[in-house]
Coordinates of C-alpha atoms in Angstrom, one line a residue:
X1 CA -27.5 1.9 8.6
X2 CA -25.0 3.8 6.2
X3 CA -23.5 2.3 3.3
X4 CA -19.7 2.4 3.1
X5 CA -17.9 1.9 -0.2
X6 CA -14.4 0.5 -0.5
X7 CA -12.6 0.8 -3.8
X8 CA -9.9 -2.0 -4.2
X9 CA -11.9 -4.0 -1.6
X10 CA -10.3 -7.3 -3.0
X11 CA -6.8 -6.4 -2.7
X12 CA -4.4 -6.6 0.6
X13 CA -5.3 -3.7 2.7
X14 CA -9.0 -3.3 1.1
X15 CA -9.9 -6.8 2.1
X16 CA -8.8 -6.1 5.4
X17 CA -11.0 -2.9 5.6
X18 CA -13.7 -4.6 4.4
X19 CA -13.4 -7.4 7.0
X20 CA -13.3 -4.9 9.7
X21 CA -16.1 -2.9 8.7
X22 CA -18.3 -6.1 8.6
X23 CA -17.2 -6.9 11.8
X24 CA -18.4 -3.5 13.2
X25 CA -22.1 -4.3 11.4
X26 CA -21.6 -1.9 8.5
X27 CA -23.1 -2.3 5.3
X28 CA -20.2 -2.7 2.7
X29 CA -20.0 -2.2 -1.0
X30 CA -16.9 -3.2 -2.8
X31 CA -15.6 -1.8 -6.2
X32 CA -12.8 -3.8 -7.9
X33 CA -12.3 -5.9 -10.9
X34 CA -10.3 -8.3 -8.9
X35 CA -11.3 -11.7 -7.3
X36 CA -14.0 -11.2 -4.6
X37 CA -13.5 -14.9 -3.4
X38 CA -13.5 -15.0 0.4
X39 CA -15.0 -11.5 1.3
X40 CA -17.5 -12.0 3.9
X41 CA -21.1 -12.8 3.1
X42 CA -23.4 -10.0 2.4
X43 CA -20.7 -7.6 0.9
X44 CA -22.0 -6.1 -2.3
X45 CA -19.7 -6.5 -5.3
X46 CA -19.3 -4.1 -8.3
X47 CA -17.0 -5.6 -10.7
X48 CA -15.4 -2.4 -12.5
X49 CA -12.4 -0.4 -12.5
X50 CA -12.4 3.0 -10.7
X51 CA -11.2 4.5 -14.2
X52 CA -14.7 3.4 -15.7
X53 CA -16.6 6.8 -14.8
X54 CA -20.1 5.6 -15.4
X55 CA -19.6 2.3 -13.1
X56 CA -17.8 4.3 -10.5
X57 CA -20.5 6.6 -10.1
X58 CA -23.1 4.0 -9.6
X59 CA -20.9 2.4 -7.1
X60 CA -20.8 5.7 -5.2
X61 CA -24.6 6.0 -5.3
X62 CA -26.0 5.9 -1.8
X63 CA -22.7 5.8 -0.1
X64 CA -22.0 7.6 3.0
X65 CA -18.3 7.1 3.4
X66 CA -15.5 5.9 0.9
X67 CA -12.3 3.9 1.7
X68 CA -10.3 4.6 -1.4
X69 CA -7.7 1.8 -1.5
X70 CA -7.7 0.8 -5.1
X71 CA -4.3 1.3 -6.9
X72 CA -1.4 -0.3 -8.1
X73 CA 1.0 -1.2 -5.3
X74 CA 4.1 -2.3 -7.0
X75 CA 7.3 -0.5 -7.8
X76 CA 7.6 -2.0 -11.3
X77 CA 5.1 -2.1 -14.0
X78 CA 6.0 -3.5 -17.7
X79 CA 4.2 0.2 -18.8
X80 CA 5.2 2.9 -16.2
X81 CA 2.4 5.0 -17.3
X82 CA -0.1 2.6 -15.5
X83 CA 0.9 4.0 -12.2
X84 CA -0.1 7.6 -13.1
X85 CA -2.9 6.6 -14.7
X86 CA -4.4 4.2 -12.0
X87 CA -3.1 5.8 -8.8
X88 CA -3.2 9.6 -9.8
X89 CA -6.0 9.8 -12.3
X90 CA -8.1 7.2 -10.7
X91 CA -7.8 8.8 -7.4
X92 CA -9.0 12.4 -9.1
X93 CA -11.6 10.2 -10.6
X94 CA -13.1 8.9 -7.2
X95 CA -12.8 12.3 -5.5
X96 CA -14.9 13.8 -8.4
X97 CA -17.5 11.0 -8.1
X98 CA -17.6 11.1 -4.4
X99 CA -18.1 14.9 -4.5
X100 CA -20.9 14.6 -7.1
X101 CA -22.5 11.8 -5.0
X102 CA -22.3 14.1 -1.7
X103 CA -20.5 11.4 0.0
X104 CA -19.9 12.2 3.7
X105 CA -16.4 11.6 4.0
X106 CA -13.3 10.0 2.0
X107 CA -10.6 8.1 3.7
X108 CA -7.7 8.1 0.9
X109 CA -5.2 5.5 1.3
X110 CA -1.7 7.1 0.4
X111 CA 1.6 5.5 1.3
X112 CA 4.3 6.6 3.7
X113 CA 6.8 6.5 0.9
X114 CA 5.6 9.8 -0.1
X115 CA 7.0 11.4 3.3
X116 CA 9.8 9.0 3.8
X117 CA 11.1 10.2 0.4
X118 CA 11.1 13.7 1.7
X119 CA 12.6 13.0 5.0
X120 CA 10.2 15.0 7.1
X121 CA 7.3 14.5 9.5
X122 CA 3.8 13.3 8.7
X123 CA 2.3 16.7 9.9
X124 CA 4.1 18.4 6.9
X125 CA 2.1 20.6 4.7
X126 CA 1.8 19.7 1.1
X127 CA 3.9 22.4 0.2
X128 CA 7.0 21.3 2.3
X129 CA 7.0 17.9 0.5
X130 CA 9.2 17.1 -2.3
X131 CA 7.9 18.0 -5.7
X132 CA 6.7 14.9 -8.0
X133 CA 9.5 15.1 -10.3
X134 CA 11.9 14.9 -7.5
X135 CA 10.2 11.4 -6.4
X136 CA 12.6 8.5 -6.7
X137 CA 10.5 6.6 -9.1
X138 CA 7.0 6.3 -10.8
X139 CA 5.3 4.6 -8.0
X140 CA 6.2 7.3 -5.5
X141 CA 5.6 10.1 -8.2
X142 CA 2.0 8.4 -8.6
X143 CA 1.3 8.3 -5.0
X144 CA 2.6 12.0 -4.4
X145 CA 0.4 13.2 -7.0
X146 CA -2.6 11.5 -5.7
X147 CA -2.2 12.9 -2.3
X148 CA -2.0 16.2 -3.8
X149 CA -5.2 15.9 -5.6
X150 CA -6.8 14.8 -2.2
X151 CA -5.4 17.6 -0.2
X152 CA -6.5 20.0 -2.9
X153 CA -10.2 18.3 -2.7
X154 CA -9.9 18.8 1.3
X155 CA -9.2 22.7 0.5
X156 CA -12.3 23.0 -1.8
X157 CA -14.4 21.5 0.7
X158 CA -14.7 17.9 0.3
X159 CA -14.1 16.1 3.6
X160 CA -11.1 14.0 2.7
X161 CA -8.9 12.3 5.3
X162 CA -5.5 10.8 4.3
X163 CA -4.0 7.7 5.8
X164 CA -0.5 6.6 4.9
X165 CA 0.6 3.3 5.9
X166 CA 4.2 2.1 6.1
X167 CA 5.2 -1.3 5.2
X168 CA 1.9 -3.4 6.0
X169 CA 2.6 -7.6 6.4
X170 CA 0.2 -10.0 7.2
X171 CA -1.3 -13.1 5.4
X172 CA -3.5 -13.2 2.2
X173 CA -1.5 -10.6 0.0
X174 CA -2.4 -12.6 -3.2
X175 CA -1.1 -9.5 -5.3
X176 CA 2.3 -9.9 -3.7
X177 CA 2.8 -6.4 -2.9
X178 CA 6.4 -5.2 -2.2
X179 CA 6.5 -6.5 1.4
X180 CA 5.3 -9.8 0.9
X181 CA 7.5 -10.1 -2.5
X182 CA 10.4 -9.5 -0.2
X183 CA 9.7 -11.7 2.3
X184 CA 8.7 -14.5 -0.2
X185 CA 12.3 -13.9 -2.1
X186 CA 14.0 -14.4 1.5
X187 CA 11.7 -17.6 2.1
X188 CA 12.3 -19.3 -1.1
X189 CA 16.0 -18.6 -1.1
X190 CA 15.8 -16.4 -4.1
X191 CA 18.0 -13.4 -2.5
X192 CA 21.4 -14.6 -1.8
X193 CA 22.4 -10.8 -0.4
X194 CA 20.5 -8.0 1.3
X195 CA 20.5 -4.4 1.8
X196 CA 20.6 -3.7 5.6
X197 CA 18.3 -1.1 5.9
X198 CA 15.5 0.0 8.6
X199 CA 11.9 -0.7 7.6
X200 CA 9.1 0.3 9.7
X201 CA 6.7 -2.7 9.6
X202 CA 2.9 -2.8 10.6
X203 CA 0.3 -5.7 10.8
X204 CA -2.1 -5.1 7.8
X205 CA -5.1 -5.6 10.4
X206 CA -3.8 -2.5 12.3
X207 CA -3.6 -0.3 9.0
X208 CA -7.3 -1.5 8.5
X209 CA -8.4 -0.4 12.1
X210 CA -6.4 2.8 11.4
X211 CA -8.3 3.8 8.5
X212 CA -11.6 3.1 10.3
X213 CA -10.4 5.5 13.0
X214 CA -9.6 8.1 10.5
X215 CA -13.2 7.7 9.1
X216 CA -14.4 8.3 12.7
X217 CA -12.1 10.8 14.1
X218 CA -10.0 12.4 11.5
X219 CA -9.6 15.9 10.7
X220 CA -10.4 17.1 7.1
X221 CA -7.3 17.6 5.1
X222 CA -5.4 15.7 8.1
X223 CA -2.6 12.9 7.0
X224 CA -2.3 10.4 9.7
X225 CA 0.6 7.8 9.3
X226 CA 0.0 4.2 10.3
X227 CA 3.1 3.2 11.5
X228 CA 4.2 0.0 13.6
X229 CA 7.8 -1.1 14.6
X230 CA 11.0 0.1 13.2
X231 CA 13.1 -3.2 12.4
X232 CA 16.5 -3.4 10.9
X233 CA 16.6 -5.8 8.0
X234 CA 19.2 -8.1 9.4
X235 CA 17.3 -8.3 12.6
X236 CA 14.3 -9.2 10.5
X237 CA 16.3 -12.0 8.6
X238 CA 17.1 -13.5 12.0
X239 CA 13.1 -13.4 12.7
X240 CA 12.4 -15.2 9.4
X241 CA 15.1 -17.8 10.3
X242 CA 13.5 -18.6 13.4
X243 CA 9.9 -18.7 12.2
X244 CA 10.6 -20.6 9.2
X245 CA 13.5 -22.9 10.0
X246 CA 15.0 -21.7 6.8
X247 CA 18.7 -20.1 6.4
X248 CA 18.7 -16.5 5.6
X249 CA 21.5 -14.8 3.9
X250 CA 24.4 -13.6 5.6
X251 CA 25.8 -11.0 3.2
X252 CA 24.9 -7.5 3.0
X253 CA 25.3 -5.4 0.1
X254 CA 26.7 -1.7 0.2
X255 CA 24.4 0.7 -1.4
X256 CA 26.4 1.1 -4.5
X257 CA 26.1 -2.7 -5.1
X258 CA 22.3 -2.7 -4.3
X259 CA 21.9 0.0 -7.1
X260 CA 23.7 -2.0 -9.6
X261 CA 21.5 -4.9 -8.9
X262 CA 18.5 -3.3 -9.0
X263 CA 19.3 -1.7 -12.4
X264 CA 20.3 -4.8 -13.9
X265 CA 17.5 -6.5 -12.6
X266 CA 14.8 -4.1 -14.1
X267 CA 16.6 -3.8 -17.6
X268 CA 16.1 -7.7 -17.6
X269 CA 12.4 -7.4 -16.5
X270 CA 11.7 -4.6 -19.0
X271 CA 13.6 -6.2 -22.0
X272 CA 13.9 -9.9 -21.4
X273 CA 11.5 -11.5 -19.2
X274 CA 8.6 -9.1 -18.2
X275 CA 8.5 -10.5 -15.1
X276 CA 8.7 -8.5 -11.8
X277 CA 12.3 -7.8 -11.3
X278 CA 13.8 -9.2 -7.7
X279 CA 14.8 -5.5 -7.1
X280 CA 14.1 -2.0 -8.3
X281 CA 15.9 1.0 -8.4
X282 CA 12.9 2.9 -6.6
X283 CA 12.7 0.3 -3.9
X284 CA 16.6 0.7 -3.3
X285 CA 16.7 4.5 -3.3
X286 CA 13.6 4.4 -0.9
X287 CA 15.7 2.0 1.4
X288 CA 18.7 4.1 1.4
X289 CA 16.5 7.2 2.5
X290 CA 16.4 5.9 6.1
X291 CA 13.9 8.9 6.9
X292 CA 11.8 8.3 9.9
X293 CA 8.3 9.4 8.9
X294 CA 6.1 8.2 12.1
X295 CA 4.9 10.7 14.7
X296 CA 2.2 10.8 17.4
X297 CA -0.8 12.2 15.4
X298 CA -2.5 9.0 14.7
X299 CA -2.0 7.9 18.3
X300 CA -3.1 11.1 19.9
X301 CA -6.1 12.2 17.5
X302 CA -7.4 8.7 16.2
X303 CA -6.6 6.4 19.3
X304 CA -4.3 4.3 16.8
X305 CA -2.6 1.5 18.9
X306 CA -0.7 -0.8 16.5
X307 CA 0.2 -4.4 17.9
X308 CA 3.9 -5.7 18.2
X309 CA 4.8 -6.9 14.7
X310 CA 5.8 -10.7 15.8
X311 CA 2.2 -11.9 15.5
X312 CA 1.6 -10.2 11.7
X313 CA 5.1 -11.4 10.7
X314 CA 4.2 -14.7 12.0
X315 CA 1.1 -14.8 10.0
X316 CA 2.8 -13.8 6.8
X317 CA 5.4 -16.5 7.0
X318 CA 2.9 -19.2 7.7
X319 CA 0.8 -18.1 4.6
X320 CA 3.8 -17.7 2.2
X321 CA 5.1 -21.1 3.1
X322 CA 1.9 -22.7 2.4
X323 CA 1.8 -21.2 -1.1
X324 CA 4.9 -22.2 -2.3
X325 CA 4.0 -22.3 -6.0
X326 CA 3.1 -18.5 -5.9
X327 CA 5.3 -16.1 -7.7
X328 CA 7.4 -13.9 -5.5
X329 CA 5.9 -10.9 -7.4
X330 CA 3.1 -10.4 -9.3
X331 CA 2.9 -8.2 -12.6
X332 CA 1.2 -5.0 -11.6
X333 CA -2.3 -4.6 -12.9
X334 CA -3.1 -2.9 -16.3
X335 CA -5.8 -0.1 -15.9
X336 CA -8.3 -2.3 -18.0
X337 CA -7.6 -5.1 -15.7
X338 CA -7.0 -5.5 -11.7
X339 CA -6.6 -2.1 -10.4
X340 CA -6.5 -2.8 -6.5

């Protein structure tokens, strides 16, 4: 039985990838500095960072397939350089270690925000994407750089496939990635207004299933958008109100006001509280982009079939309401600490 390594297997998407692999009968190894509590029995745990070259090489040993999911998933960190360090340099280290270990295939978990920013389709070649410097913030810059590294590795001969989720939601998002933080703010009454943008929501289990399909059927160097359902935020708030019984905000902010709120929130987070802001400038810029990035490639080539979003949304709401003491946003991990 082939061994499969999941970097970041204790995180939100990574944990669901691990569970899907175990259900399919795979031998699974996890590389993560996060808490492995709740992972399926029999999973081999390596408690280390992807930035630790020796431990990374050790975790790669004997692996046939690598699902690279480790990274900082937040738009805000106290030290912005951590995003480039973990997401971009960490990806380069994973790919180098995979090549040295003669891994058969790497599935790199990117982000559809890279494409959303450019306003182009998922099949666009790398040179058609916006340059790193033109990305709307440090998170998208780091993910764009990581994707460039992955595509360059594929061109150099490493079998790398890219999976680009849109906005994953579901239960057990303990790190409070931006989608969970957004839902929690609305459910907790911490957001008196909203920016009425369109989000493409996808269930996290569908993302995990799509990554397994990419490992099995994807083409080397191809990018597959793992999308779900386009939902207007005003419609999402109506669904949240029905699911939770809690009143949602009615005031829609214009773009200029949303930008001002985000700028003030980030300044306060940076210089006063040290806690994640209620909104970020990068998040607002992405929301105002309104670019549609999904295409049929994942469906046509992988057999990807996401379920309606109602089920994952209900699961996310139930889980968040059962965790009332949890913060709406978690500080992004430092490279020496949690990176998945």
